Each structure stands twice: as structure tokens, then as C-alpha cells.
Coordinates of C-alpha atoms and ligand atoms in Angstrom, one line a residue:
M1 CA 19.4 15.5 18.2
A2 CA 15.7 16.8 17.3
Y3 CA 15.8 20.5 16.9
E4 CA 12.7 20.9 19.6
Q5 CA 16.0 19.7 21.7
I6 CA 18.0 21.9 20.3
W7 CA 16.4 24.8 20.8
A8 CA 13.4 24.1 23.3
N9 CA 15.1 24.0 26.4
D10 CA 15.7 28.1 26.1
E11 CA 13.5 30.6 24.8
S12 CA 16.1 33.7 24.1
K13 CA 17.0 32.1 21.3
L14 CA 13.6 31.9 19.8
S15 CA 11.6 34.2 17.8
K16 CA 8.0 34.7 18.9
E17 CA 7.5 33.1 15.9
E18 CA 9.5 29.5 17.3
I19 CA 7.8 29.9 20.1
H20 CA 4.6 30.1 18.3
K21 CA 4.9 26.8 15.9
L22 CA 6.8 24.7 19.3
K23 CA 2.7 25.5 21.2
K24 CA 1.3 24.3 17.4
D25 CA 2.6 22.1 14.5
G26 CA 1.8 24.4 11.3
L27 CA 0.3 20.9 10.0
D28 CA -1.8 21.0 13.1
I29 CA -4.1 23.6 11.2
L30 CA -5.3 21.0 8.3
N31 CA -7.0 19.2 11.8
D32 CA -9.4 22.6 12.0
I33 CA -10.4 23.1 9.2
D34 CA -13.3 21.4 8.7
R35 CA -14.9 23.2 12.1
Y36 CA -13.8 26.6 10.8
A37 CA -15.5 26.0 7.7
K38 CA -18.2 25.1 9.4
E39 CA -18.2 28.3 12.2
G40 CA -17.2 30.3 10.0
F41 CA -14.0 33.4 9.5
A42 CA -15.0 34.9 12.7
S43 CA -14.2 31.6 15.0
I44 CA -11.0 31.7 13.9
P45 CA -8.9 32.5 16.2
E46 CA -5.6 35.5 15.0
E47 CA -3.6 33.2 16.8
D48 CA -4.2 30.6 14.2
W49 CA -4.3 32.5 11.4
G50 CA -0.3 32.6 10.3
H51 CA -1.0 28.5 10.2
F52 CA -3.0 28.2 7.2
K53 CA 0.6 28.6 5.6
W54 CA 1.3 25.2 5.8
A55 CA -2.0 24.8 4.1
G56 CA -1.4 26.5 1.0
L57 CA -3.0 29.5 2.5
Y58 CA -2.4 33.3 2.9
L59 CA -4.9 35.5 4.5
Q60 CA -5.3 38.3 1.5
K61 CA -5.1 42.1 2.1
P62 CA -7.1 43.2 4.2
K63 CA -7.0 40.2 6.5
E64 CA -9.7 41.0 8.7
A65 CA -12.2 40.7 5.7
G66 CA -11.6 36.7 5.9
Y67 CA -10.8 36.0 2.2
F68 CA -7.5 33.8 1.4
M69 CA -5.1 33.2 -1.2
M70 CA -4.1 30.1 -2.3
R71 CA -1.1 28.2 -3.9
V72 CA -1.0 24.6 -6.0
N73 CA 1.8 23.2 -5.9
I74 CA 2.4 21.7 -9.7
P75 CA 5.8 19.9 -8.9
T76 CA 8.3 21.0 -12.1
G77 CA 5.1 22.3 -13.7
I78 CA 3.5 19.6 -15.4
I79 CA -0.1 19.4 -14.9
T80 CA -2.2 16.8 -16.4
N81 CA -5.8 17.5 -18.5
E82 CA -8.0 16.2 -15.6
Q83 CA -6.2 18.4 -13.1
A84 CA -6.6 21.1 -15.4
L85 CA -10.0 20.9 -15.5
T86 CA -10.2 21.0 -11.6
L87 CA -8.3 23.6 -11.6
A88 CA -10.2 25.3 -13.9
N89 CA -13.6 25.0 -12.3
I90 CA -11.9 25.9 -8.7
G91 CA -11.1 29.8 -10.2
K92 CA -14.2 29.0 -11.4
D93 CA -16.1 28.5 -8.8
Y94 CA -14.9 30.1 -5.7
G95 CA -11.9 32.6 -7.4
R96 CA -13.5 35.0 -9.4
D97 CA -12.1 33.5 -12.1
V98 CA -8.4 35.0 -11.8
I99 CA -5.7 32.3 -11.7
D100 CA -1.9 33.2 -11.3
I101 CA 0.8 31.5 -12.9
T102 CA 3.4 32.0 -9.8
T103 CA 7.4 31.8 -10.2
R104 CA 8.0 28.5 -8.9
Q105 CA 5.0 26.8 -11.3
A106 CA 2.7 27.2 -9.0
I107 CA -1.0 28.2 -9.6
Q108 CA -2.0 30.8 -7.8
Y109 CA -5.9 31.6 -7.0
H110 CA -7.3 34.7 -4.4
W111 CA -10.4 35.4 -3.0
L112 CA -11.4 31.4 -1.3
T113 CA -13.1 31.7 2.3
I114 CA -13.3 29.7 5.1
E115 CA -16.7 27.3 4.1
Q116 CA -14.8 27.1 0.6
L117 CA -12.0 25.0 1.1
P118 CA -12.8 21.1 2.4
D119 CA -14.9 21.3 -1.5
I120 CA -11.7 23.0 -2.6
Y121 CA -9.4 20.5 -1.5
K122 CA -11.6 17.9 -1.9
R123 CA -11.9 18.6 -5.5
L124 CA -7.7 19.1 -5.3
G125 CA -7.8 15.6 -3.6
E126 CA -9.9 13.1 -6.1
V127 CA -7.0 14.2 -9.0
G128 CA -3.7 14.4 -7.2
L129 CA -3.2 18.1 -6.6
S130 CA -2.5 19.8 -2.4
S131 CA -1.4 23.3 -1.4
I132 CA -0.3 21.9 1.4
G133 CA 2.9 23.0 2.1
A134 CA 2.9 25.5 -1.1
C135 CA 3.8 28.6 1.8
G136 CA 5.2 28.2 5.6
D137 CA 8.7 27.2 7.3
I138 CA 8.7 23.4 5.6
P139 CA 10.3 22.4 2.3
R140 CA 7.4 24.4 -0.6
T141 CA 7.0 22.8 -3.9
I142 CA 9.8 22.1 -5.7
I143 CA 10.2 23.7 -9.5
G144 CA 12.8 21.8 -12.4
N145 CA 12.7 21.2 -15.9
P146 CA 9.0 21.5 -17.3
L147 CA 10.0 19.8 -20.6
A148 CA 11.2 16.7 -18.1
G149 CA 10.9 14.1 -20.5
I150 CA 10.6 15.3 -23.4
D151 CA 13.5 17.7 -23.6
R152 CA 16.8 17.5 -25.5
N153 CA 18.6 19.4 -24.1
E154 CA 18.0 16.9 -20.7
L155 CA 20.6 14.8 -19.4
M156 CA 17.8 12.6 -17.7
D157 CA 14.5 12.7 -17.6
T158 CA 13.9 14.1 -13.3
R159 CA 9.9 13.1 -13.2
E160 CA 10.0 10.6 -10.9
I161 CA 12.8 11.8 -8.7
V162 CA 10.7 15.4 -8.2
N163 CA 7.3 13.5 -7.5
E164 CA 9.6 11.1 -5.1
V165 CA 10.7 14.0 -3.3
Y166 CA 8.4 15.9 -3.8
H167 CA 5.3 13.4 -1.6
F168 CA 8.4 12.5 0.7
F169 CA 7.6 16.3 2.2
Q170 CA 4.8 16.2 1.9
R171 CA 2.4 16.5 5.7
N172 CA 5.9 15.0 7.2
E173 CA 5.1 16.5 10.0
D174 CA 9.8 15.4 11.0
F175 CA 10.0 18.1 8.1
S176 CA 6.9 20.8 8.8
N177 CA 8.9 23.2 11.2
L178 CA 11.7 24.6 9.6
P179 CA 13.1 27.8 10.4
R180 CA 11.8 29.5 7.3
K181 CA 10.5 28.7 3.8
F182 CA 12.7 25.5 2.0
K183 CA 12.9 26.1 -1.7
M184 CA 13.9 22.8 -4.1
S185 CA 14.8 22.6 -7.4
I186 CA 15.8 19.7 -9.8
S187 CA 16.7 19.7 -13.1
A188 CA 18.3 17.9 -15.8
N189 CA 17.8 20.8 -18.2
V190 CA 21.5 21.9 -19.8
Q191 CA 20.2 25.4 -20.0
N192 CA 19.4 25.5 -16.6
A193 CA 15.7 25.7 -16.6
G194 CA 15.3 25.4 -12.6
H195 CA 16.9 28.7 -12.0
D196 CA 19.6 27.1 -9.6
L197 CA 21.5 29.1 -7.4
I198 CA 18.4 30.8 -6.2
N199 CA 17.9 28.0 -4.3
C200 CA 17.7 26.7 -0.4
L201 CA 19.0 23.7 -2.7
A202 CA 19.5 22.6 -6.2
F203 CA 20.2 19.9 -8.4
T204 CA 21.8 20.5 -11.3
P205 CA 23.1 18.1 -14.3
A206 CA 25.6 16.6 -13.9
V207 CA 28.8 13.5 -15.4
K208 CA 31.2 11.4 -14.3
V209 CA 32.9 8.6 -14.4
I210 CA 32.9 6.3 -12.1
D211 CA 35.1 2.7 -12.5
D212 CA 35.0 3.3 -15.8
V213 CA 31.5 4.0 -16.3
E214 CA 30.4 7.5 -17.6
Q215 CA 27.3 7.9 -15.1
V216 CA 24.8 10.3 -15.3
G217 CA 23.6 12.6 -12.0
F218 CA 23.3 15.9 -10.4
H219 CA 25.5 18.4 -8.9
V220 CA 24.7 20.0 -5.6
K221 CA 24.0 23.9 -4.7
V222 CA 23.1 25.4 -1.5
G223 CA 22.3 28.5 -0.1
G224 CA 20.7 30.5 -2.6
G225 CA 17.8 33.6 -2.5
L226 CA 16.5 36.5 -2.7
S227 CA 14.4 38.7 -0.6
S228 CA 16.3 41.8 1.0
K229 CA 19.8 40.1 1.4
P230 CA 19.8 37.9 -1.7
Y231 CA 22.9 35.2 -2.3
L232 CA 23.5 33.0 -5.0
A233 CA 23.8 29.2 -4.3
E234 CA 27.3 27.9 -3.1
E235 CA 28.3 25.0 -5.2
L236 CA 29.2 21.3 -2.6
D237 CA 31.9 19.5 -4.1
V238 CA 29.7 16.2 -4.9
F239 CA 28.4 14.5 -7.2
V240 CA 25.2 12.3 -6.7
L241 CA 24.0 9.8 -8.8
P242 CA 19.9 10.0 -9.4
E243 CA 19.2 7.0 -6.7
Q244 CA 20.8 9.4 -4.0
V245 CA 18.6 12.4 -4.9
K246 CA 16.5 12.1 -1.9
D247 CA 18.4 11.1 0.7
V248 CA 20.8 13.8 0.0
A249 CA 17.6 16.0 0.2
I250 CA 16.6 15.0 3.7
A251 CA 20.3 15.1 4.7
V252 CA 20.0 18.5 3.6
T253 CA 17.0 19.8 5.1
T254 CA 17.7 18.2 8.3
I255 CA 20.9 19.6 8.8
Y256 CA 19.0 22.8 8.2
R257 CA 15.9 22.0 10.4
D258 CA 18.4 21.2 13.0
Y259 CA 21.0 23.9 12.1
G260 CA 19.0 26.7 11.1
Y261 CA 18.8 30.4 13.0
R262 CA 15.3 30.8 14.9
Q263 CA 16.7 34.3 17.1
K264 CA 15.9 36.3 14.6
R265 CA 13.4 35.6 11.4
H266 CA 15.1 37.9 8.9
R267 CA 18.4 35.7 9.4
A268 CA 16.2 32.1 9.1
R269 CA 16.8 31.2 5.5
L270 CA 19.1 28.8 5.3
K271 CA 21.4 31.1 3.0
F272 CA 22.6 32.5 6.4
L273 CA 23.4 29.4 7.9
I274 CA 25.9 28.2 4.4
A275 CA 27.2 32.0 4.7
D276 CA 28.2 31.5 7.9
W277 CA 30.0 27.4 7.6
G278 CA 31.4 28.4 4.4
P279 CA 30.6 24.7 1.4
E280 CA 33.4 22.7 3.2
K281 CA 31.5 22.7 6.6
F282 CA 28.5 22.0 4.7
R283 CA 29.9 19.5 3.1
E284 CA 31.4 17.4 6.2
K285 CA 27.7 17.5 8.3
L286 CA 26.2 17.2 5.2
L287 CA 28.4 13.6 4.6
E288 CA 27.9 12.6 8.4
V289 CA 24.3 13.1 8.0
Y290 CA 23.3 11.7 4.6
G291 CA 25.7 8.4 6.3
S292 CA 28.5 7.3 3.8
E293 CA 30.6 9.0 1.3
L294 CA 29.6 10.7 -1.9
H295 CA 31.3 10.6 -4.9
L296 CA 33.6 14.0 -5.4
K297 CA 32.4 16.6 -8.9
G298 CA 31.8 15.2 -12.0
E299 CA 31.7 17.5 -14.9
D300 CA 29.6 20.3 -15.2
K301 CA 26.8 19.6 -18.1
V302 CA 24.9 23.7 -17.9
E303 CA 25.9 25.3 -20.2
E304 CA 23.9 28.3 -20.4
W305 CA 20.6 30.0 -18.7
N306 CA 17.4 30.2 -20.8
A307 CA 15.3 32.1 -18.1
G308 CA 12.7 29.8 -18.0
Y309 CA 11.7 30.7 -21.5
F310 CA 10.4 28.3 -24.1
Y311 CA 8.7 30.6 -27.4
G312 CA 8.1 28.4 -30.3
V313 CA 7.9 24.9 -31.8
H314 CA 10.6 22.5 -30.5
Q315 CA 11.2 19.1 -31.5
Q316 CA 10.6 16.9 -28.3
K317 CA 13.2 13.4 -27.4
Q318 CA 10.5 11.7 -29.1
E319 CA 10.8 11.3 -32.6
G320 CA 7.3 12.8 -34.5
L321 CA 6.1 15.1 -31.3
S322 CA 6.6 18.3 -31.0
Y323 CA 6.1 21.3 -28.0
A324 CA 5.3 24.5 -28.2
G325 CA 5.9 27.3 -25.4
F326 CA 3.6 29.8 -25.0
N327 CA 3.0 33.7 -23.0
V328 CA 0.5 34.0 -20.7
P329 CA 1.0 37.7 -19.8
V330 CA 2.2 38.7 -16.4
G331 CA 1.1 34.8 -15.6
R332 CA -2.4 35.8 -15.5
M333 CA -5.4 34.0 -17.0
N334 CA -9.0 33.5 -16.5
S335 CA -11.0 30.1 -16.0
E336 CA -12.2 30.1 -19.7
Q337 CA -8.5 30.3 -20.7
L338 CA -7.5 26.9 -18.7
I339 CA -10.2 25.4 -20.5
Q340 CA -9.8 26.1 -23.3
L341 CA -5.8 25.0 -22.9
A342 CA -7.1 21.8 -21.6
T343 CA -8.8 21.3 -24.3
V344 CA -6.4 21.9 -26.3
A345 CA -3.7 20.4 -25.0
K346 CA -6.0 17.1 -25.1
K347 CA -7.2 17.5 -28.3
Y348 CA -4.0 18.1 -30.0
G349 CA -1.5 16.5 -27.4
N350 CA -1.4 13.7 -24.5
G351 CA -4.1 17.1 -22.4
E352 CA -0.6 18.4 -20.5
I353 CA 0.0 21.5 -19.7
R354 CA 3.8 22.7 -18.4
T355 CA 4.4 25.8 -16.2
C356 CA 7.4 27.6 -16.7
N357 CA 8.4 30.2 -13.6
S358 CA 8.9 32.3 -16.3
Q359 CA 4.7 33.0 -15.8
N360 CA 3.8 31.1 -19.0
I361 CA 3.5 27.6 -20.1
V362 CA 4.5 25.2 -22.8
I363 CA 2.2 21.9 -24.4
P364 CA 3.5 19.2 -24.7
N365 CA 3.1 16.5 -27.3
V366 CA 1.4 17.3 -30.2
P367 CA 2.3 15.5 -33.4
D368 CA 4.2 17.4 -35.9
G369 CA 1.4 17.4 -38.5
K370 CA -1.2 18.2 -35.6
M371 CA 0.8 21.8 -34.4
A372 CA -0.3 24.1 -37.1
D373 CA -4.5 23.1 -36.7
L374 CA -3.0 23.8 -32.5
L375 CA -1.7 27.2 -32.7
A376 CA -5.0 28.3 -34.6
E377 CA -7.2 27.9 -32.1
P378 CA -8.6 30.3 -30.9
V379 CA -7.0 30.2 -27.3
F380 CA -3.9 31.4 -29.2
E381 CA -4.5 35.0 -30.0
K382 CA -4.0 36.1 -26.6
I383 CA -1.9 33.2 -25.4
T384 CA 0.5 33.3 -27.8
I385 CA 3.4 31.7 -29.2
K386 CA 5.2 34.6 -30.2
P387 CA 4.4 37.5 -28.7
K388 CA 6.2 41.0 -28.4
S389 CA 9.3 42.1 -26.9
F390 CA 8.4 43.9 -23.9
I391 CA 4.9 41.3 -22.8
G392 CA 6.9 38.3 -23.6
Y393 CA 10.0 38.5 -21.3
S394 CA 8.1 40.5 -18.3
V395 CA 6.9 39.0 -14.3
A396 CA 5.3 40.7 -12.0
C397 CA 4.4 39.6 -8.4
T398 CA 1.2 39.3 -6.8
G399 CA 1.5 43.0 -5.7
I400 CA -1.0 45.2 -3.7
E401 CA -4.5 44.1 -5.2
Y402 CA -4.2 41.0 -2.4
C403 CA -0.4 40.6 -0.8
N404 CA -1.0 42.1 3.0
L405 CA 2.9 43.3 2.2
A406 CA 2.9 44.6 -0.3
L407 CA 3.6 48.9 -1.1
V408 CA 2.7 48.7 -5.1
E409 CA 0.0 47.7 -7.5
T410 CA 2.2 45.4 -9.4
K411 CA 0.1 42.8 -12.2
E412 CA -1.8 45.8 -14.0
T413 CA 0.8 48.5 -13.4
T414 CA 3.8 45.5 -15.9
R415 CA 0.8 45.1 -17.9
K416 CA 0.6 48.4 -19.1
L417 CA 4.1 49.3 -19.4
A418 CA 4.6 46.8 -21.3
E419 CA 2.6 46.9 -23.8
Y420 CA 3.6 51.0 -23.9
L421 CA 7.8 49.7 -24.1
D422 CA 6.1 47.5 -27.2
E423 CA 4.5 50.4 -28.6
Q424 CA 7.2 52.5 -28.6
I425 CA 10.4 50.6 -29.8
E426 CA 11.9 47.4 -31.1
L427 CA 14.9 45.7 -29.9
D428 CA 16.7 43.3 -31.4
V429 CA 16.8 40.4 -28.3
P430 CA 14.7 40.5 -25.0
V431 CA 14.8 42.1 -22.1
R432 CA 13.8 40.9 -19.3
I433 CA 11.5 42.9 -17.0
H434 CA 10.5 41.7 -13.3
M435 CA 8.2 43.9 -10.9
V436 CA 8.1 43.3 -7.1
G437 CA 5.5 45.1 -4.9
C438 CA 8.0 44.7 -2.1
P439 CA 11.6 43.5 -1.1
N440 CA 10.4 40.4 -0.6
S441 CA 10.7 39.7 -4.1
C442 CA 8.7 37.2 -4.8
G443 CA 8.7 37.9 -9.1
Q444 CA 12.5 37.8 -8.5
R445 CA 13.7 41.0 -9.1
Q446 CA 17.2 40.3 -8.7
I447 CA 18.0 38.2 -12.2
A448 CA 16.2 40.4 -13.7
D449 CA 17.9 42.3 -17.1
I450 CA 15.3 45.6 -15.5
G451 CA 14.3 45.2 -11.8
L452 CA 11.4 47.1 -10.6
Q453 CA 11.4 47.4 -6.6
G454 CA 7.9 48.6 -5.7
V455 CA 8.1 52.1 -2.9
L456 CA 6.0 54.2 -1.6
M457 CA 7.3 58.0 -1.8
K458 CA 6.1 60.9 -0.7
T459 CA 5.5 64.2 -3.3
K460 CA 5.2 67.8 -2.8
E461 CA 2.3 67.7 -5.7
A462 CA 0.6 64.5 -5.0
G463 CA 1.6 63.8 -0.8
M464 CA 2.6 59.7 -0.4
V465 CA 2.7 57.8 -4.6
E466 CA 3.3 54.4 -5.9
A467 CA 7.3 54.7 -7.5
F468 CA 9.6 52.3 -8.4
E469 CA 13.5 51.7 -7.6
I470 CA 15.1 50.4 -11.1
Y471 CA 17.6 47.9 -10.8
V472 CA 20.0 47.6 -13.9
G473 CA 22.1 43.8 -14.8
G474 CA 20.8 40.7 -13.0
T475 CA 21.5 37.3 -14.6
L476 CA 21.7 33.4 -14.1
E477 CA 24.1 33.6 -16.8
K478 CA 26.5 30.4 -16.6
D479 CA 29.6 31.5 -14.8
H480 CA 28.6 35.0 -15.8
A481 CA 25.8 35.2 -12.4
K482 CA 25.4 38.6 -10.6
F483 CA 21.8 40.6 -8.9
N484 CA 20.9 43.1 -10.5
E485 CA 22.4 47.1 -9.3
K486 CA 20.5 49.4 -7.9
L487 CA 20.2 52.5 -10.1
K488 CA 20.0 56.0 -8.6
G489 CA 16.9 57.8 -7.1
R490 CA 12.9 56.3 -7.2
V491 CA 10.6 56.7 -10.0
T492 CA 7.1 57.8 -9.8
S493 CA 4.2 54.6 -11.5
E494 CA 3.4 57.2 -13.9
N495 CA 6.8 58.8 -14.8
L496 CA 7.4 55.1 -14.9
P497 CA 6.9 54.7 -18.6
A498 CA 8.5 57.4 -20.3
V499 CA 12.2 56.8 -18.0
L500 CA 12.0 53.7 -19.4
K501 CA 11.5 54.4 -23.0
D502 CA 14.8 57.0 -22.4
L503 CA 16.3 54.0 -21.4
F504 CA 15.8 51.4 -23.7
V505 CA 16.4 54.3 -26.9
F506 CA 20.5 54.6 -25.1
F507 CA 20.5 51.0 -25.1
K508 CA 19.3 50.7 -28.6
E509 CA 21.4 53.7 -30.3
E510 CA 24.4 52.3 -28.4
K511 CA 24.5 48.1 -28.7
H512 CA 26.0 46.3 -30.8
P513 CA 23.6 44.1 -33.0
G514 CA 23.0 40.9 -31.3
E515 CA 23.9 42.4 -27.6
N516 CA 21.5 41.6 -24.5
F517 CA 20.9 43.7 -21.7
F518 CA 23.3 41.8 -19.5
D519 CA 26.6 41.9 -21.9
F520 CA 25.3 46.1 -21.8
Ligands
SF4_14 FE1 4.0 40.2 -1.7 FE2 6.3 41.3 -2.3 FE3 6.1 38.6 -2.1 FE4 5.3 40.7 -4.1 S1 7.3 40.2 -3.6 S2 4.1 38.8 -4.0 S3 4.7 42.1 -2.4 S4 5.5 39.7 -0.5

């Protein structure tokens, strides 16, 4: 039964957003963009503003000003040289030179106008990129192992599988009206580079002996997600062969589409259905929709969690080739930096740049003999291979500069905070700090050692000011995964650096050598 049949007969079961989506599918906005571009922002009815999400666009704050934020899908974070140059030039020509890497390996622009969109879509399309489905109630960009195909720590190369699943869902009208966003991760990296437990659907590396032959494949987790009610994903008792991944992804997405909750938007993510059904019931439904049996679980090959960090120079699986991991402070570059990165990636490697969910980059495929010359290039003075500890492990969401939901500024606040801490204190282990501007948690504050969530706080002296709740101890470490916990009280932005300094001084004095924040 199609989802329209399940819900459309009884509007009392639908949120107002659902009723709106039934009147006009999100992807239909793509038919209007050229016309709106000719007629200007004033010609766009307010009821269409939300539909731009399906085209990968949000209206920036304040919405009435008519500037868009655009997110471009980068499946697995792999950008070719041609794509990197196109992305850089779009940022230069239209995006006021601001280019962000998101925590889902996507590229994000700001300041775009409706008149510029047709040319931006044309340029993206010419190099095989798209922003369609990067936002909205639809399968989002697929994250995974940024080292796919070159990784000594992967069971198999997942690039082809990710591309196959991504292209199946791109502009697919059968799946353009999900209850809410749907996030997938596909990775065969044993260090869990794909952050399995916080995705709606995650494929993780596994092996199983089938008919006396050991097969490489995946285990499947469902129902993870953050925001104000975070859940860690539940594991299903199945082993999926590489050739089954696409159909399993379709089956899970179909179940979510047809059975996901549509009454209240804040309960519409897949995690709420999984929490109610449990993994066994979901597995039964999966087999029914998939249409045949799946193997039972095999041996889990996830060994640890690297939190998406790849700093330094490392050997690839290809003899004689290495990759280098660099820090992009709080994930923000300018166009010139991206042009320079693309240029050196081509000069020394095969031109590729790869984005990480830690908002950083990797340059792969550099012959060992050329690595020293690559590292001596001027662009790597600011985008460094060996960042100082706090700036190197800081993540920040978009924040009040551009985001309508934000309560506080995040990018610059994080950068200044990390720089201050790096001046004040030296630790023997990295501490991951994630800052978010509201409970939606695009900066994934729940999995950070130190999560900082923006709030507004009334003070006697200054009235309403920006402040933060402090959360400690989050991790996706194997067998110890947990969300961080809130400390009592709130701290103003002004006092935050001093308070965190005190916290880290205490940590340094009390910890054992090499002890991590999460073990403390
Ligand atoms: Fe905006 Fe909140 Fe997401 Fe930050 S976490 S980008 S403030 S919605």
C-alpha cells in the first residue's frame, strides 16, 4: 500500500507539513526554479519557501532578505579535481567566498540568490554534482569512508555501492515524501569512519562464512539520530552481501516511508518507529518488504572509532602511494584555498580531494616521493597536517550567521575558543569539542568529548546574552558508545573560555598518561 493511501484518507493523522507535501511534492520545486529566477524572489509565494529544501536550499536568516544556503551532495566525500574547481568558482562568483564542509561530508554555500540558481545548477550538473536531496524529507547525501578504495583499514572498496544507492534515490519521486530526513552511512572501514550509530540506516563491515567460503559484507543498524531526542542505532540480525546493499536500503526506506510517523514532526524520524517496534519487529518487516531471506549476522569487523580524523601522512593500500589528512579549522575555507587545494591535489596526486565528517580534508594518491613537496606548498600553512590539539578537534555547525534556527554564533566562537585553549594548555590526548547553535545538533554535539549547545540566558548586567550548556563524555567508541551528559548550569559566551580552561587544567592534573577524556 502506498503511503498516500495509508495517510491521505485521514487528515487528522497528518501534521500540517504533511498535508502541504501532499498538495505539492518537494521535488516539484525543481520545475519552478527557472521561472522564479526570472521573476525574482518577490514572486515566490511563502508557501513554497519550505520546498526549496528538496533542491538543497534553505533560506538564510532573515528569510525575507531572499538569500539561500545551498548544500551540495558529496557521496562518501570524494571530489574530483574538476568538481573541486567548479565548487571553488561557484563560491567565488556567487557565495561571497565562504565554503563550508559539513558533518555529512557535504559542501555548503551561503548568500546565493534565486537569480543565480540556474547557472549554479548548470555548473554543478556539468561536473556530475547535485544539491538535490541534500535537504528536505528525502534520502540525504550518503556518508561513508573518505578513504574508500585506498584504505588499508577497509574490508572492501565501497565507492561503487555508495554511488549506486545514491543515484537510485536521486530525484526518485517514489521516495521524495518521507516523514522526515533520512540519513544513510555505508562504510567498510574498521575504524567506523561512517559514524554508524547516529545514522537512520548504516551498513558496517562484517564477514560471514557461507557455504564454507568467507564472504565480506555488512551488518545493518537502523534508527540512530541526534537532535533533542537522540538515539543510538539498533543492530538488526542480518548479514548483507555487497550486491544486496541497494535493495536492503530501498526496503528500509520503503518501510520508513510507509510506516514512519507523520502526525507530529518532532516524532517523525525513523528512530521513533524503531524505538516503538524494536529491532526484531523491524527485521521481520524488512524481510517481508525485501522479499526474501537474508543471512543471519556474521562477525562484526568494526574495531574502533577514529571520529572521522585522518591527520598525518599514511600509506595507502596501493604500494608507493600515500594520503595526507589536513585540518580545515571549523570546516570553513575560502574559494582561493579550495582552488589551491585542487591545484596541488592535481600536481602531486590524481586531483582528488576528500571531505571528512570531522569537517576536514584528505588528499589521496600522492606518490611517496612527492609527499614532502606537497606538504611544502603555501596552502598548507593554514590548512595544516598537524594542527594544534583543540583547533584540530573542534567541530562547529552553521550557527546564527546564516541559520534561522540558531540561538548563538558558532563558527567564530569555536575558532576563538580553540585558539585560546591551545595557547593556555597542552594535553597529551586530543579532546573533541563540538559546538551547536540549537538542539537540532547539526554539529553532532552528543558524540563529542565536550558538547557545547547554544542557549539564550538572562543576566542582571546585560539582559539576554548568548550562553552555552556544557555536555561531557560522548563517544561512538566500540562497545562503549554513549551520548554526552549535561553539566549543571549554563555559561555565558564571555565566560566559556575560562570555564573550559579550568576544566582542562583539572583533567590534565588528574588523568593518567595517555588517558582519554572519554575514559576519565
Ligand atoms: Fe542551525 Fe541548529 Fe543546525 Fe546549528 S544545529 S546549523 S543552529 S539548525
